[in-house]
Amino acid sequence: MSVLEKAFTSPVGRKVAAKAGLAEPPRLRRGRTYPSGPIVLAALGDSTLGADTLTLLGRPYEAPVLDSGDDPVPGYGDRIGALVVDATALTRVDQLEQLRAVLRPAVRGLEGAGRIILLGRPGTGDWEQRSVARALDGIDRTVAKELRKGATSNLVRVAEGAGPEQLASTLDFVLQGRSAFVDGQTWQVEPADEVAPHSQRPLDGRVIVVTGAARGIGAAIARTLARDGATIVAVDIPAAGESLAAVANEVAGTALQLDITAPDAGARIAAHVAARAEGIHGIVHNAGITRDKMLANTDAARWASVLEVNLVSQMRINEVLLDPSVDGGLLSGGRIVGVASTSGLAGNKGQTNYAASKAGVAGLVQAMAPDLAARGITVNAVAPGFIETDMTARIPFVQREVFRRSNSLSQGGRPVDVAETIGYLLDPASQGVTGQVVRVCGQNLVGA
Amino acid sequence: MNHDVVVVGGNRTPFAKSGGPLREASNHDLLTSALDGLVARYGLAGTRVGEVAAGAVLKHPRDFNLTREAVLSSALAPETPACDLQQACATGLETTMYIANKIALGQLTHGIAAGTDTASDAPISVSDPLRRILLQASAARSAKARLAAFAKLRPSHLAPLAPRVEEPRTGLSMGEHQALTTERWQVTREEQDEIAVSSHRHLAAAWESGFFDDLVTPYLGLAKDAILRPETSMEALAKLRPVFGGDNGTMTAGNSTALSDGAAAVLLADAAWAKEQGLPALARIVDAEVAAVDHPTGADLLLAPVAATGRILARQGLSIADMDLVEIHEAFASTVAATLKAWQDEDYCTSVGLDGAIGTIDRDHLNVTGSSLATGHPFAATGARLVPTLAKLLHERGPGSRGLISVCAAGGQGLVVLLEAV
């Protein structure tokens, strides 16, 4: 820790910083916890999707307070924990007023780390309908920026034909502390067959391979998935074997020392699993490297190594694991989760190679998803923003503090925030979520 | 044997020269690390393993229950029992047979055999006069009496006594004994240096190919064997001065094993149980034979495995030609050379009670991933390094492949184990 950082984090430094406008960031709610205040459901139009899904989740809900349009604004009395707006029936611009009328009292009465959750439709139908669908996105992003004290807003687009069974895992994830660092995001739920019932220990008995599991985000992924019942196969390069073994032993999984760029990496993962289990229920391609340089100084080796580790190796591994003739491969109904990055989605100075690989991951999952739908395999990615890890701890303090605060939650995310989002995507109940890239960035100011 | 015993797999720390990268680790630390890596590889965390047997040759008195204490420090369930065994350099092989025999008899479904040694943290003892002074001082009832005891202390009393690696009955170090064998069997410098170069080349190639990815777990930041010199050559070795056998000796630091730090462990199981548990099986432990020679009256100290090899092959109705791979522990390059010569020597073989010469093997089938010269030789760990290494090699060659491990030990002893791939 530098002298400057020590001074800044000392009690006196904190007071000075607070006076200068750098207040302590809000405490986020984490884990499998619900808001402490009541959940309010506002069904706009005649949709029952939101109500049915909350009922399926066993979460009671209350009726919304509506704003008349004038001052004073009617209040909720006590703070509310969450507002779920079922806006799936909205098709006209003038109906957006109904949304304003439920949002205005709610944003004023929302508890710290509370939730605004908008349920909309994908952009289909006539010109106005598609415009309205996009307008919800603008509302969500803006509400997310205005909310304070660690509260978040997210928009879930529910495609026609997807019902409460398909939506349940997503709504539960967003309501719970698991989505702490997911803010201002929009993603989609599709119709799907054979959706597993909702569970608080959804990965029981499921074999999940996690690459890059020896430290940082990968280790948090292993721990979080093990908490949810998964049997972890922890993979990392042989040189990281000591910490890999510690992680594997902590989660009572197995360690597989393996360079994922080896030509036989996929076959070795399959062979490791084949002896022990029927096959793989999910793989998390978390392993990644950075070789940062401005493009003007990026040589072919820097370029190739990052693309090889971050993108090509997982394509090669997927190919093997998706071959139905391979023992120990990915089972039907399995899950593939990639790890993209906001650097890839938004671009980041000095990271052309990294951005190429991470945007490539986003493209890859979107491309694979429809092709694997027939086998019940979902393919998604998370895109972390600034996460507090050993890697980001090496960024100089002032720059790091700027990165931390450049999002709607005014803080860096934790590895567990990425892990929880991955856990949600791996959930057998998330069958309707595929081809999605969910950012875990606290609504970072940069990026699409 | 009633139950088939299989080698599930193994794990070891990288090995290093004493005083090197692992110098801060005690036997307890090294053994715990080897166990934890094995536990992680086979998903044994929090489970009760039937029994863990391990040992160390250089052992502190405080480590009287070394293995049990390491188990308690490891990720294994604390209900896992353990015991310490010791048979000098054959310790890791003897612990293997102890566990294997219990499994064969149906007393265990599975167990871990291991060995560890650190020459960096060897037990240093105090001189006899200092010991007497300390005892006297501690028994003293007054400060004056205590002072009187310490007044007898002389600087020379303070020199620590390092453990001596010499045979108590001959006063010769192991290297000096091997120098006699080297001369008797007319092993040339060139033969020895060739064995050393081949050991380094083979080990380097094995590391390069990823062979050790599932046999070694890094420790204290060391990811690879630190003694390994991939670039070593006959020319480089030829420059070294002899260290044993006088000025005209042929044994150098390059063709003798270095004092080393490291630990190794092997997971053994009943074949049927392993299958039930979804654990892999590399090779079956077929048989073992231990032998000793009368070195105080002049027998070659490190050639005891020759008799053991002849006896085990005879008992199994096999010949040395039936072995697809052979591991002869490289205590010294000349030990390997003399062993191979002895195998072919009718007179020697009959003199140790065999029916005739054992025969010869293709050098391409000997120590194919290198042995102790390049890897290092933490005494008690070597056997537990060899078993999973050979088991994996045999498994790669296919079911039915046979292999033999020959390990010499201090006291004129030798232990030989037969494996067969499943």
XYZ file of N, CA, C and O in Angstrom, chain B residues 16-121:
424
model
N 14.406 -30.464 -4.804
C 15.427 -29.424 -4.924
C 16.647 -29.817 -4.109
O 16.563 -30.618 -3.176
N 17.771 -29.267 -4.476
C 19.017 -29.500 -3.740
C 18.860 -28.924 -2.333
O 18.202 -27.897 -2.150
N 19.430 -29.584 -1.341
C 19.305 -29.076 0.024
C 19.939 -27.691 0.101
O 20.919 -27.409 -0.579
N 19.316 -26.831 0.895
C 19.784 -25.449 0.975
C 19.239 -24.618 -0.169
O 19.543 -23.438 -0.291
N 18.424 -25.235 -1.014
C 17.866 -24.543 -2.180
C 16.484 -23.978 -1.898
O 16.187 -23.594 -0.758
N 15.634 -23.946 -2.916
C 14.344 -23.259 -2.795
C 13.398 -23.836 -1.736
O 12.479 -23.145 -1.325
N 13.619 -25.075 -1.296
C 12.713 -25.655 -0.295
C 13.342 -25.674 1.094
O 12.855 -26.345 2.002
N 14.443 -24.928 1.287
C 15.212 -25.049 2.539
C 14.407 -24.658 3.774
O 14.698 -25.108 4.870
N 13.397 -23.808 3.626
C 12.627 -23.375 4.800
C 11.576 -24.400 5.226
O 10.933 -24.242 6.256
N 11.367 -25.425 4.405
C 10.300 -26.379 4.708
C 10.816 -27.518 5.580
O 11.893 -28.061 5.340
N 10.037 -27.880 6.586
C 10.370 -29.032 7.426
C 9.792 -30.284 6.775
O 9.023 -30.204 5.819
N 10.143 -31.440 7.307
C 9.535 -32.677 6.827
C 8.021 -32.624 6.954
O 7.301 -33.098 6.083
N 7.561 -32.056 8.044
C 6.117 -31.925 8.275
C 5.483 -31.091 7.156
O 4.454 -31.476 6.592
N 6.118 -29.970 6.821
C 5.588 -29.091 5.761
C 5.579 -29.809 4.418
O 4.598 -29.740 3.660
N 6.702 -30.448 4.100
C 6.834 -31.117 2.800
C 5.807 -32.237 2.657
O 5.134 -32.358 1.630
N 5.682 -33.039 3.717
C 4.754 -34.169 3.653
C 3.313 -33.667 3.541
O 2.514 -34.205 2.763
N 2.986 -32.628 4.305
C 1.637 -32.064 4.247
C 1.337 -31.564 2.835
O 0.248 -31.792 2.296
N 2.316 -30.912 2.222
C 2.115 -30.394 0.871
C 1.890 -31.524 -0.125
O 0.994 -31.454 -0.976
N 2.701 -32.585 -0.014
C 2.527 -33.718 -0.937
C 1.156 -34.364 -0.743
O 0.488 -34.730 -1.709
N 0.727 -34.491 0.511
C -0.591 -35.070 0.797
C -1.701 -34.187 0.233
O -2.630 -34.666 -0.412
N -1.604 -32.871 0.469
C -2.665 -31.964 0.028
C -2.816 -31.959 -1.493
O -3.924 -31.875 -2.014
N -1.696 -32.027 -2.204
C -1.767 -32.092 -3.662
C -2.448 -33.373 -4.129
O -3.233 -33.368 -5.078
N -2.168 -34.475 -3.436
C -2.784 -35.763 -3.780
C -4.287 -35.728 -3.479
O -5.110 -36.179 -4.279
N -4.612 -35.164 -2.330
C -6.018 -35.045 -1.910
C -6.793 -34.217 -2.944
O -7.901 -34.574 -3.341
N -6.178 -33.132 -3.405
C -6.849 -32.261 -4.388
C -7.028 -32.988 -5.714
O -8.066 -32.875 -6.359
N -6.006 -33.734 -6.129
C -6.085 -34.400 -7.435
C -7.194 -35.442 -7.468
O -7.849 -35.631 -8.473
N -7.395 -36.107 -6.328
C -8.367 -37.199 -6.313
C -9.617 -36.882 -5.498
O -10.411 -37.782 -5.196
N -9.807 -35.615 -5.156
C -11.057 -35.207 -4.508
C -11.284 -35.871 -3.158
O -12.401 -36.274 -2.845
N -10.238 -35.973 -2.353
C -10.356 -36.659 -1.065
C -10.550 -35.704 0.116
O -10.572 -36.148 1.269
N -10.694 -34.415 -0.158
C -10.774 -33.438 0.938
C -11.913 -33.792 1.886
O -13.031 -34.072 1.451
N -11.599 -33.781 3.161
C -12.610 -34.035 4.183
C -13.002 -35.498 4.321
O -13.854 -35.833 5.139
N -12.396 -36.373 3.532
C -12.759 -37.793 3.636
C -11.779 -38.533 4.535
O -10.645 -38.109 4.724
N -12.235 -39.662 5.064
C -11.386 -40.490 5.895
C -10.713 -41.532 5.004
O -11.389 -42.377 4.426
N -9.411 -41.435 4.898
C -8.644 -42.429 4.149
C -8.275 -43.541 5.124
O -8.013 -43.281 6.311
N -8.261 -44.779 4.618
C -8.029 -45.943 5.489
C -6.807 -45.804 6.377
O -6.879 -45.976 7.591
N -5.672 -45.488 5.772
C -4.452 -45.280 6.557
C -3.420 -44.560 5.697
O -3.387 -44.733 4.476
N -2.625 -43.750 6.328
C -1.512 -43.097 5.656
C -0.221 -43.600 6.304
O -0.077 -43.544 7.523
N 0.692 -44.122 5.477
C 1.988 -44.561 5.993
C 3.065 -43.736 5.304
O 3.059 -43.602 4.081
N 3.959 -43.167 6.090
C 5.034 -42.369 5.503
C 6.241 -42.438 6.420
O 6.168 -43.000 7.519
N 7.314 -41.863 5.959
C 8.501 -41.854 6.796
C 9.498 -40.831 6.303
O 9.326 -40.229 5.246
N 10.524 -40.641 7.112
C 11.637 -39.784 6.744
C 12.899 -40.454 7.260
O 12.878 -41.117 8.312
N 13.994 -40.315 6.529
C 15.254 -40.916 6.976
C 15.938 -39.987 7.978
O 16.375 -40.412 9.041
N 16.006 -38.705 7.632
C 16.578 -37.717 8.558
C 15.409 -37.104 9.313
O 14.656 -36.310 8.767
N 15.284 -37.486 10.565
C 14.062 -37.150 11.290
C 14.380 -36.518 12.633
O 15.178 -37.045 13.390
N 13.718 -35.394 12.916
C 13.858 -34.751 14.216
C 13.125 -35.570 15.274
O 12.088 -36.147 14.990
N 13.647 -35.555 16.499
C 12.923 -36.244 17.569
C 11.499 -35.701 17.736
O 10.590 -36.441 18.063
N 11.313 -34.399 17.468
C 9.975 -33.828 17.645
C 8.984 -34.412 16.652
O 7.781 -34.316 16.824
N 9.500 -35.015 15.575
C 8.638 -35.605 14.559
C 8.356 -37.077 14.842
O 8.225 -37.874 13.933
N 8.256 -37.415 16.131
C 8.055 -38.842 16.457
C 6.770 -39.377 15.849
O 6.625 -40.560 15.615
N 5.805 -38.499 15.561
C 4.534 -38.915 14.972
C 4.319 -38.128 13.683
O 3.237 -37.619 13.414
N 5.390 -38.052 12.885
C 5.426 -37.191 11.700
C 4.196 -37.338 10.798
O 3.550 -36.356 10.439
N 3.859 -38.562 10.442
C 2.810 -38.777 9.453
C 1.439 -38.391 9.990
O 0.652 -37.723 9.318
N 1.158 -38.808 11.225
C -0.131 -38.466 11.825
C -0.283 -36.945 11.946
O -1.336 -36.391 11.661
N 0.802 -36.276 12.320
C 0.743 -34.817 12.451
C 0.527 -34.157 11.086
O -0.210 -33.181 10.966
N 1.168 -34.704 10.050
C 0.978 -34.150 8.706
C -0.455 -34.376 8.238
O -1.057 -33.498 7.620
N -1.015 -35.533 8.572
C -2.418 -35.804 8.222
C -3.319 -34.757 8.871
O -4.223 -34.212 8.240
N -3.042 -34.447 10.135
C -3.868 -33.461 10.842
C -3.728 -32.068 10.238
O -4.646 -31.264 10.294
N -2.566 -31.792 9.650
C -2.371 -30.485 8.995
C -2.950 -30.471 7.584
O -3.090 -29.418 6.991
N -3.258 -31.642 7.044
C -3.700 -31.735 5.650
C -5.207 -31.558 5.544
O -5.896 -31.379 6.546
N -5.706 -31.644 4.312
C -7.142 -31.498 4.067
C -7.900 -32.805 4.302
O -9.117 -32.849 4.143
N -7.193 -33.864 4.679
C -7.873 -35.133 4.967
C -8.696 -35.010 6.240
O -8.419 -34.164 7.096
N -9.693 -35.887 6.382
C -10.468 -35.909 7.622
C -9.525 -36.241 8.775
O -8.643 -37.092 8.634
N -9.695 -35.575 9.911
C -8.808 -35.837 11.050
C -8.938 -37.265 11.579
O -8.090 -37.720 12.341
N -9.968 -37.977 11.164
C -10.143 -39.372 11.590
C -9.283 -40.329 10.767
O -9.398 -41.544 10.907
N -8.429 -39.797 9.890
C -7.542 -40.638 9.092
C -6.340 -41.073 9.933
O -5.556 -40.233 10.376
N -6.167 -42.380 10.174
C -5.028 -42.831 10.975
C -3.736 -42.853 10.156
O -3.777 -42.826 8.931
N -2.620 -42.912 10.855
C -1.335 -42.847 10.155
C -0.257 -43.544 10.963
O -0.379 -43.698 12.179
N 0.790 -43.963 10.284
C 1.951 -44.475 11.012
C 3.243 -44.108 10.295
O 3.235 -43.817 9.102
N 4.330 -44.103 11.036
C 5.653 -43.821 10.482
C 6.413 -45.124 10.257
O 6.401 -46.011 11.115
N 7.060 -45.227 9.113
C 7.921 -46.371 8.811
C 9.244 -45.835 8.303
O 9.322 -44.699 7.840
N 10.276 -46.693 8.331
C 11.559 -46.251 7.832
C 12.365 -47.441 7.364
O 12.488 -48.435 8.070
N 12.850 -47.367 6.123
C 13.781 -48.374 5.624
C 14.803 -47.665 4.733
O 14.976 -47.991 3.560
N 15.433 -46.650 5.298
C 16.437 -45.850 4.594
C 15.879 -45.399 3.232
O 14.737 -44.962 3.160
N 16.670 -45.532 2.186
C 16.260 -44.993 0.885
C 15.100 -45.761 0.275
O 14.516 -45.339 -0.715
N 14.740 -46.903 0.833
C 13.608 -47.677 0.320
C 12.318 -47.337 1.062
O 11.286 -47.956 0.821
N 12.369 -46.338 1.935
C 11.202 -46.038 2.784
C 9.919 -45.843 1.973
O 8.880 -46.419 2.273
N 9.988 -45.009 0.932
C 8.787 -44.721 0.139
C 8.236 -45.934 -0.582
O 7.049 -45.992 -0.909
N 9.116 -46.902 -0.830
C 8.667 -48.136 -1.467
C 8.118 -49.093 -0.405
O 7.145 -49.812 -0.635
N 8.733 -49.068 0.770
C 8.271 -49.922 1.861
C 6.904 -49.462 2.368
O 6.040 -50.288 2.660
N 6.690 -48.141 2.448
C 5.364 -47.662 2.866
C 4.323 -48.075 1.825
O 3.196 -48.431 2.174
N 4.721 -48.053 0.549
C 3.810 -48.490 -0.511
C 3.376 -49.931 -0.273
O 2.200 -50.276 -0.364
N 4.358 -50.790 0.047
C 4.033 -52.203 0.232
C 3.244 -52.439 1.519
O 2.382 -53.305 1.572
N 3.505 -51.654 2.538
C 2.764 -51.767 3.802
C 1.274 -51.518 3.546
O 0.417 -52.290 3.953
N 0.982 -50.409 2.812
C -0.419 -50.084 2.501
C -0.986 -51.114 1.520
O -2.113 -51.610 1.689
N -0.189 -51.456 0.499
C -0.672 -52.398 -0.520
C -1.019 -53.745 0.123
O -2.049 -54.343 -0.194
N -0.174 -54.216 1.027
C -0.424 -55.506 1.663
C -1.700 -55.475 2.502
O -2.466 -56.439 2.527
N -1.942 -54.368 3.179
C -3.176 -54.259 3.978
C -4.399 -54.264 3.064
O -5.428 -54.841 3.404
N -4.266 -53.603 1.921
C -5.389 -53.599 0.981
C -5.602 -55.011 0.437
O -6.726 -55.499 0.348
N -4.484 -55.676 0.111
C -4.581 -57.028 -0.435
C -5.270 -57.974 0.549
O -6.022 -58.860 0.155
N -5.021 -57.762 1.823
C -5.620 -58.625 2.847
C -7.050 -58.223 3.191
O -7.688 -58.856 4.020
N -7.517 -57.130 2.588
C -8.881 -56.694 2.867
C -9.004 -55.863 4.131
O -10.099 -55.578 4.594
N -7.879 -55.437 4.691
C -7.936 -54.610 5.904
C -8.209 -53.143 5.588
O -8.672 -52.396 6.437
N -7.879 -52.744 4.354
C -8.113 -51.361 3.917
C -8.750 -51.399 2.529
O -8.453 -52.297 1.742
N -9.590 -50.413 2.228
C -10.058 -50.250 0.842
C -9.095 -49.358 0.085
O -8.910 -49.496 -1.117
N -8.495 -48.422 0.797
C -7.550 -47.510 0.161
C -6.650 -46.880 1.209
O -6.998 -46.851 2.399
N -5.517 -46.421 0.754
C -4.578 -45.804 1.678
C -3.546 -44.993 0.909
O -3.465 -45.065 -0.319
N -2.795 -44.203 1.638
C -1.771 -43.368 1.027
C -0.409 -43.779 1.586
O -0.252 -43.919 2.810
N 0.541 -43.992 0.673
C 1.917 -44.264 1.084
C 2.749 -43.063 0.672
O 2.548 -42.497 -0.395
N 3.684 -42.679 1.514
C 4.434 -41.463 1.222
C 5.813 -41.503 1.845
O 6.147 -42.428 2.600
N 6.606 -40.532 1.505
C 7.916 -40.376 2.110
C 8.361 -38.933 1.942
O 7.923 -38.238 1.024
N 9.179 -38.490 2.864
C 9.664 -37.112 2.792
C 11.077 -37.063 3.353
O 11.435 -37.890 4.194
N 11.861 -36.154 2.877
C 13.151 -35.900 3.500
C 13.606 -34.494 3.185
O 13.317 -33.954 2.126
N 14.282 -33.922 4.157
C 14.929 -32.645 3.911
C 16.330 -32.704 4.492
O 16.511 -32.991 5.674
N 17.299 -32.493 3.619
C 18.675 -32.413 4.098
C 18.975 -30.982 4.534
O 20.013 -30.712 5.130
N 18.041 -30.049 4.231
C 18.220 -28.658 4.685
C 17.889 -28.529 6.160
O 18.457 -27.718 6.870
N 16.901 -29.316 6.584
C 16.448 -29.247 7.966
C 16.778 -30.563 8.656
O 15.957 -31.161 9.326
